[in-house]
PDB file of C-alpha atoms in Angstrom:
ATOM      1  CA  MET E   1      50.546 -58.301  53.404  1.00  0.00           C
ATOM      2  CA  LYS E   2      47.697 -56.639  51.523  1.00  0.00           C
ATOM      3  CA  LYS E   3      50.106 -54.029  50.252  1.00  0.00           C
ATOM      4  CA  SER E   4      52.467 -56.738  48.974  1.00  0.00           C
ATOM      5  CA  LEU E   5      49.595 -58.507  47.212  1.00  0.00           C
ATOM      6  CA  ARG E   6      48.520 -55.262  45.553  1.00  0.00           C
ATOM      7  CA  ILE E   7      52.051 -54.583  44.331  1.00  0.00           C
ATOM      8  CA  LEU E   8      52.323 -58.169  43.079  1.00  0.00           C
ATOM      9  CA  ALA E   9      48.977 -57.887  41.276  1.00  0.00           C
ATOM     10  CA  LEU E  10      50.036 -54.583  39.758  1.00  0.00           C
ATOM     11  CA  LEU E  11      53.316 -56.064  38.553  1.00  0.00           C
ATOM     12  CA  LEU E  12      51.513 -59.060  37.057  1.00  0.00           C
ATOM     13  CA  CYS E  13      49.044 -56.845  35.221  1.00  0.00           C
ATOM     14  CA  THR E  14      51.857 -54.683  33.906  1.00  0.00           C
ATOM     15  CA  GLY E  15      53.785 -57.760  32.788  1.00  0.00           C
ATOM     16  CA  VAL E  16      50.732 -59.176  31.002  1.00  0.00           C
ATOM     17  CA  SER E  17      50.110 -55.818  29.303  1.00  0.00           C
ATOM     18  CA  LEU E  18      53.700 -55.579  28.134  1.00  0.00           C
ATOM     19  CA  THR E  19      53.571 -59.147  26.825  1.00  0.00           C
ATOM     20  CA  VAL E  20      50.410 -58.418  24.859  1.00  0.00           C
ATOM     21  CA  ILE E  21      51.940 -55.244  23.415  1.00  0.00           C
ATOM     22  CA  ALA E  22      55.203 -57.027  22.562  1.00  0.00           C
ATOM     23  CA  ASP E  23      53.333 -59.847  20.796  1.00  0.00           C
ATOM     24  CA  GLU E  24      51.509 -57.474  18.478  1.00  0.00           C
ATOM     25  CA  LYS E  25      53.178 -57.451  15.101  1.00  0.00           C
ATOM     26  CA  PRO E  26      53.929 -54.025  13.716  1.00  0.00           C
ATOM     27  CA  LYS E  27      51.789 -53.134  10.761  1.00  0.00           C
ATOM     28  CA  GLN E  28      53.716 -53.581   7.579  1.00  0.00           C
ATOM     29  CA  GLU E  29      53.824 -50.400   5.617  1.00  0.00           C
ATOM     30  CA  LYS E  30      53.958 -50.497   1.867  1.00  0.00           C
ATOM     31  CA  PRO E  31      57.362 -49.422   0.618  1.00  0.00           C
ATOM     32  CA  VAL E  32      57.352 -45.880  -0.677  1.00  0.00           C
ATOM     33  CA  GLN E  33      57.909 -45.946  -4.388  1.00  0.00           C
ATOM     34  CA  LYS E  34      59.304 -42.974  -6.185  1.00  0.00           C
ATOM     35  CA  ALA E  35      57.122 -41.763  -8.996  1.00  0.00           C
ATOM     36  CA  GLU E  36      58.805 -42.684 -12.224  1.00  0.00           C
ATOM     37  CA  VAL E  37      59.618 -39.531 -14.115  1.00  0.00           C
ATOM     38  CA  LYS E  38      59.129 -39.897 -17.828  1.00  0.00           C
ATOM     39  CA  PHE E  39      62.134 -38.775 -19.835  1.00  0.00           C
ATOM     40  CA  THR E  40      61.199 -36.050 -22.281  1.00  0.00           C
ATOM     41  CA  ALA E  41      63.686 -34.085 -24.317  1.00  0.00           C
ATOM     42  CA  LYS E  42      63.985 -32.937 -27.911  1.00  0.00           C
ATOM     43  CA  CYS E  43      67.033 -33.638 -30.011  1.00  0.00           C
ATOM     44  CA  PRO E  44      68.882 -30.310 -30.481  1.00  0.00           C
ATOM     45  CA  VAL E  45      69.808 -31.306 -34.041  1.00  0.00           C
ATOM     46  CA  SER E  46      66.568 -32.684 -35.520  1.00  0.00           C
ATOM     47  CA  GLY E  47      63.906 -31.593 -33.023  1.00  0.00           C
ATOM     48  CA  ALA E  48      62.639 -35.188 -32.744  1.00  0.00           C
ATOM     49  CA  ASP E  49      62.106 -36.942 -29.397  1.00  0.00           C
ATOM     50  CA  ALA E  50      65.487 -37.738 -27.854  1.00  0.00           C
ATOM     51  CA  ASP E  51      66.526 -41.213 -26.723  1.00  0.00           C
ATOM     52  CA  LYS E  52      67.941 -41.455 -23.199  1.00  0.00           C
ATOM     53  CA  GLU E  53      70.580 -43.897 -24.488  1.00  0.00           C
ATOM     54  CA  GLN E  54      71.895 -41.507 -27.182  1.00  0.00           C
ATOM     55  CA  PHE E  55      73.884 -38.757 -25.471  1.00  0.00           C
ATOM     56  CA  THR E  56      77.203 -36.968 -25.376  1.00  0.00           C
ATOM     57  CA  ALA E  57      78.956 -34.801 -22.799  1.00  0.00           C
ATOM     58  CA  TYR E  58      78.228 -31.086 -23.078  1.00  0.00           C
ATOM     59  CA  LYS E  59      79.044 -28.459 -20.429  1.00  0.00           C
ATOM     60  CA  ASN E  60      79.943 -31.326 -18.084  1.00  0.00           C
ATOM     61  CA  LYS E  61      76.403 -32.741 -18.361  1.00  0.00           C
ATOM     62  CA  LYS E  62      74.558 -34.857 -20.942  1.00  0.00           C
ATOM     63  CA  THR E  63      72.889 -33.719 -24.133  1.00  0.00           C
ATOM     64  CA  TYR E  64      70.489 -36.252 -25.646  1.00  0.00           C
ATOM     65  CA  PHE E  65      69.777 -37.064 -29.295  1.00  0.00           C
ATOM     66  CA  CYS E  66      67.287 -39.056 -31.318  1.00  0.00           C
ATOM     67  CA  CYS E  67      69.944 -41.071 -33.161  1.00  0.00           C
ATOM     68  CA  GLU E  68      73.650 -41.660 -33.675  1.00  0.00           C
ATOM     69  CA  LYS E  69      73.679 -39.462 -36.809  1.00  0.00           C
ATOM     70  CA  CYS E  70      72.461 -36.392 -34.868  1.00  0.00           C
ATOM     71  CA  LYS E  71      74.902 -37.127 -32.057  1.00  0.00           C
ATOM     72  CA  ALA E  72      77.753 -37.196 -34.600  1.00  0.00           C
ATOM     73  CA  ALA E  73      76.605 -33.912 -36.176  1.00  0.00           C
ATOM     74  CA  PHE E  74      76.534 -32.259 -32.734  1.00  0.00           C
ATOM     75  CA  GLU E  75      79.967 -33.581 -31.814  1.00  0.00           C
ATOM     76  CA  ALA E  76      81.357 -32.266 -35.106  1.00  0.00           C
ATOM     77  CA  ASP E  77      80.115 -28.693 -34.436  1.00  0.00           C
ATOM     78  CA  ASN E  78      78.153 -28.122 -31.233  1.00  0.00           C
ATOM     79  CA  THR E  79      78.176 -24.307 -31.603  1.00  0.00           C
ATOM     80  CA  LYS E  80      75.618 -24.707 -34.380  1.00  0.00           C
ATOM     81  CA  TYR E  81      73.208 -26.364 -31.919  1.00  0.00           C
ATOM     82  CA  ALA E  82      74.211 -24.606 -28.663  1.00  0.00           C
ATOM     83  CA  VAL E  83      70.912 -22.736 -28.163  1.00  0.00           C
ATOM     84  CA  LYS E  84      68.792 -25.876 -28.320  1.00  0.00           C
ATOM     85  CA  ALA E  85      71.349 -27.887 -26.339  1.00  0.00           C
ATOM     86  CA  ASN E  86      71.343 -25.221 -23.591  1.00  0.00           C
ATOM     87  CA  HIS E  87      67.530 -25.268 -23.568  1.00  0.00           C
ATOM     88  CA  GLN E  88      67.629 -29.058 -23.216  1.00  0.00           C
ATOM     89  CA  LEU E  89      70.059 -28.817 -20.255  1.00  0.00           C
ATOM     90  CA  VAL E  90      67.460 -26.756 -18.394  1.00  0.00           C
ATOM     91  CA  GLN E  91      64.524 -28.839 -19.615  1.00  0.00           C
ATOM     92  CA  THR E  92      66.192 -32.021 -18.317  1.00  0.00           C
ATOM     93  CA  ARG E  93      66.954 -30.274 -15.008  1.00  0.00           C
ATOM     94  CA  GLN E  94      70.721 -30.564 -15.321  1.00  0.00           C
ATOM     95  CA  PHE E  95      71.000 -26.765 -15.168  1.00  0.00           C
ATOM     96  CA  ARG E  96      68.820 -24.355 -13.228  1.00  0.00           C
ATOM     97  CA  GLN E  97      68.068 -20.696 -13.602  1.00  0.00           C
ATOM     98  CA  THR E  98      69.661 -18.436 -10.992  1.00  0.00           C
ATOM     99  CA  LYS E  99      69.525 -14.952 -12.580  1.00  0.00           C
ATOM    100  CA  CYS E 100      67.834 -13.004 -15.360  1.00  0.00           C
ATOM    101  CA  PRO E 101      69.442 -14.201 -18.617  1.00  0.00           C
ATOM    102  CA  PHE E 102      69.434 -10.656 -20.047  1.00  0.00           C
ATOM    103  CA  SER E 103      70.679  -8.515 -17.175  1.00  0.00           C
ATOM    104  CA  GLY E 104      72.160 -11.051 -14.771  1.00  0.00           C
ATOM    105  CA  GLY E 105      69.940  -9.465 -12.100  1.00  0.00           C
ATOM    106  CA  ASP E 106      67.766 -11.183  -9.520  1.00  0.00           C
ATOM    107  CA  MET E 107      64.752 -13.060 -10.870  1.00  0.00           C
ATOM    108  CA  ASN E 108      61.186 -11.973 -10.242  1.00  0.00           C
ATOM    109  CA  LYS E 109      58.686 -14.846 -10.407  1.00  0.00           C
ATOM    110  CA  GLU E 110      55.993 -12.345 -11.446  1.00  0.00           C
ATOM    111  CA  GLN E 111      58.008 -11.719 -14.630  1.00  0.00           C
ATOM    112  CA  ALA E 112      58.065 -15.201 -16.180  1.00  0.00           C
ATOM    113  CA  VAL E 113      57.588 -16.607 -19.676  1.00  0.00           C
ATOM    114  CA  LYS E 114      57.117 -20.270 -20.670  1.00  0.00           C
ATOM    115  CA  MET E 115      59.501 -21.213 -23.495  1.00  0.00           C
ATOM    116  CA  LYS E 116      58.995 -24.661 -25.035  1.00  0.00           C
ATOM    117  CA  GLY E 117      58.293 -26.302 -21.680  1.00  0.00           C
ATOM    118  CA  VAL E 118      60.760 -24.243 -19.631  1.00  0.00           C
ATOM    119  CA  ASN E 119      59.583 -21.485 -17.301  1.00  0.00           C
ATOM    120  CA  VAL E 120      62.065 -18.598 -17.540  1.00  0.00           C
ATOM    121  CA  GLN E 121      62.012 -15.737 -15.045  1.00  0.00           C
ATOM    122  CA  PHE E 122      63.277 -12.240 -15.688  1.00  0.00           C
ATOM    123  CA  CYS E 123      64.274  -9.397 -13.391  1.00  0.00           C
ATOM    124  CA  CYS E 124      61.750  -6.853 -14.652  1.00  0.00           C
ATOM    125  CA  GLU E 125      58.868  -6.146 -16.999  1.00  0.00           C
ATOM    126  CA  LYS E 126      61.250  -4.719 -19.604  1.00  0.00           C
ATOM    127  CA  CYS E 127      63.263  -7.959 -19.869  1.00  0.00           C
ATOM    128  CA  LYS E 128      60.096 -10.054 -19.865  1.00  0.00           C
ATOM    129  CA  GLY E 129      58.652  -7.855 -22.630  1.00  0.00           C
ATOM    130  CA  LYS E 130      61.804  -8.281 -24.696  1.00  0.00           C
ATOM    131  CA  ALA E 131      61.444 -12.083 -24.473  1.00  0.00           C
ATOM    132  CA  GLU E 132      57.710 -12.003 -25.207  1.00  0.00           C
ATOM    133  CA  ALA E 133      58.243  -9.858 -28.299  1.00  0.00           C
ATOM    134  CA  ALA E 134      60.246 -12.664 -29.907  1.00  0.00           C
ATOM    135  CA  THR E 135      58.787 -16.010 -30.954  1.00  0.00           C
ATOM    136  CA  GLY E 136      59.903 -19.569 -31.625  1.00  0.00           C
ATOM    137  CA  ASP E 137      63.590 -20.105 -32.272  1.00  0.00           C
ATOM    138  CA  ASP E 138      64.319 -16.355 -32.046  1.00  0.00           C
ATOM    139  CA  GLN E 139      62.948 -16.350 -28.503  1.00  0.00           C
ATOM    140  CA  LEU E 140      65.033 -19.402 -27.565  1.00  0.00           C
ATOM    141  CA  ALA E 141      68.142 -17.817 -29.090  1.00  0.00           C
ATOM    142  CA  MET E 142      67.716 -14.706 -26.935  1.00  0.00           C
ATOM    143  CA  VAL E 143      67.470 -16.655 -23.679  1.00  0.00           C
ATOM    144  CA  PHE E 144      69.575 -19.758 -24.331  1.00  0.00           C
ATOM    145  CA  SER E 145      72.470 -18.329 -26.386  1.00  0.00           C
ATOM    146  CA  ASP E 146      75.796 -19.024 -24.690  1.00  0.00           C
ATOM    147  CA  ASP E 147      76.109 -15.422 -23.429  1.00  0.00           C
ATOM    148  CA  ALA E 148      72.611 -15.315 -21.924  1.00  0.00           C
ATOM    149  CA  PHE E 149      73.011 -18.859 -20.605  1.00  0.00           C
ATOM    150  CA  LYS E 150      76.197 -17.923 -18.716  1.00  0.00           C
ATOM    151  CA  LYS E 151      74.396 -14.958 -17.109  1.00  0.00           C
ATOM    152  CA  GLY E 152      71.279 -16.782 -16.004  1.00  0.00           C
ATOM    153  CA  PHE E 153      71.873 -20.512 -15.538  1.00  0.00           C
ATOM    154  CA  GLU E 154      74.172 -22.810 -13.622  1.00  0.00           C
ATOM    155  CA  ALA E 155      74.786 -26.542 -13.438  1.00  0.00           C
ATOM    156  CA  ARG E 156      73.124 -28.600 -10.763  1.00  0.00           C
ATOM    157  CA  GLN E 157      75.319 -30.890  -8.701  1.00  0.00           C
ATOM    158  CA  GLY E 158      74.560 -34.591  -8.489  1.00  0.00           C
ATOM    159  CA  LYS E 159      70.843 -35.227  -8.430  1.00  0.00           C
ATOM    160  CA  GLY E 160      69.700 -31.647  -8.764  1.00  0.00           C
ATOM    161  CA  LYS E 161      71.353 -30.201  -5.679  1.00  0.00           C
ATOM    162  CA  GLY E 162      74.168 -27.735  -5.237  1.00  0.00           C
ATOM    163  CA  LYS E 163      75.251 -24.506  -6.833  1.00  0.00           C
ATOM    164  CA  LYS E 164      78.422 -25.177  -8.803  1.00  0.00           C
ATOM    165  CA  LYS E 165      78.614 -23.122 -11.982  1.00  0.00           C
ATOM    166  CA  THR E 166      79.972 -24.856 -15.053  1.00  0.00           C
ATOM    167  CA  GLU E 167      80.856 -23.040 -18.235  1.00  0.00           C
TER     168      GLU E 167
END
């Protein structure tokens, strides 16, 4: 009889404990908000700040412009603006660097140069030195010309993932 009472008491205590635990409301966690990334890009035609609403398709991605007039100029002859458009594709994270843009060799993060907001890695000190010897638009032309761009950069898939190369 004592054993039965002990078991009954134990079951009652367990039941009360479970009821108390079940009645506790889970703490409401604040929803995780993604940090809003500010859009920053330069118009490849004028060099002014680009507008996210003014764009055209280029290399199966989007190139942004400051106004409709620049967009029209680019669409009329994009080869004239290819270097700056290619730079913008990397700056806006639509393309990513995969190889040295000069040699096509593997990148070495120790051999990097910042070019108008874009960190570019090279395979060796010689390639890095070649890039550092140039300045301004000449430097961009060396790294973001169509030939160098094909060697060293590829399109990102979707939201920055994947490895599909687009030419």
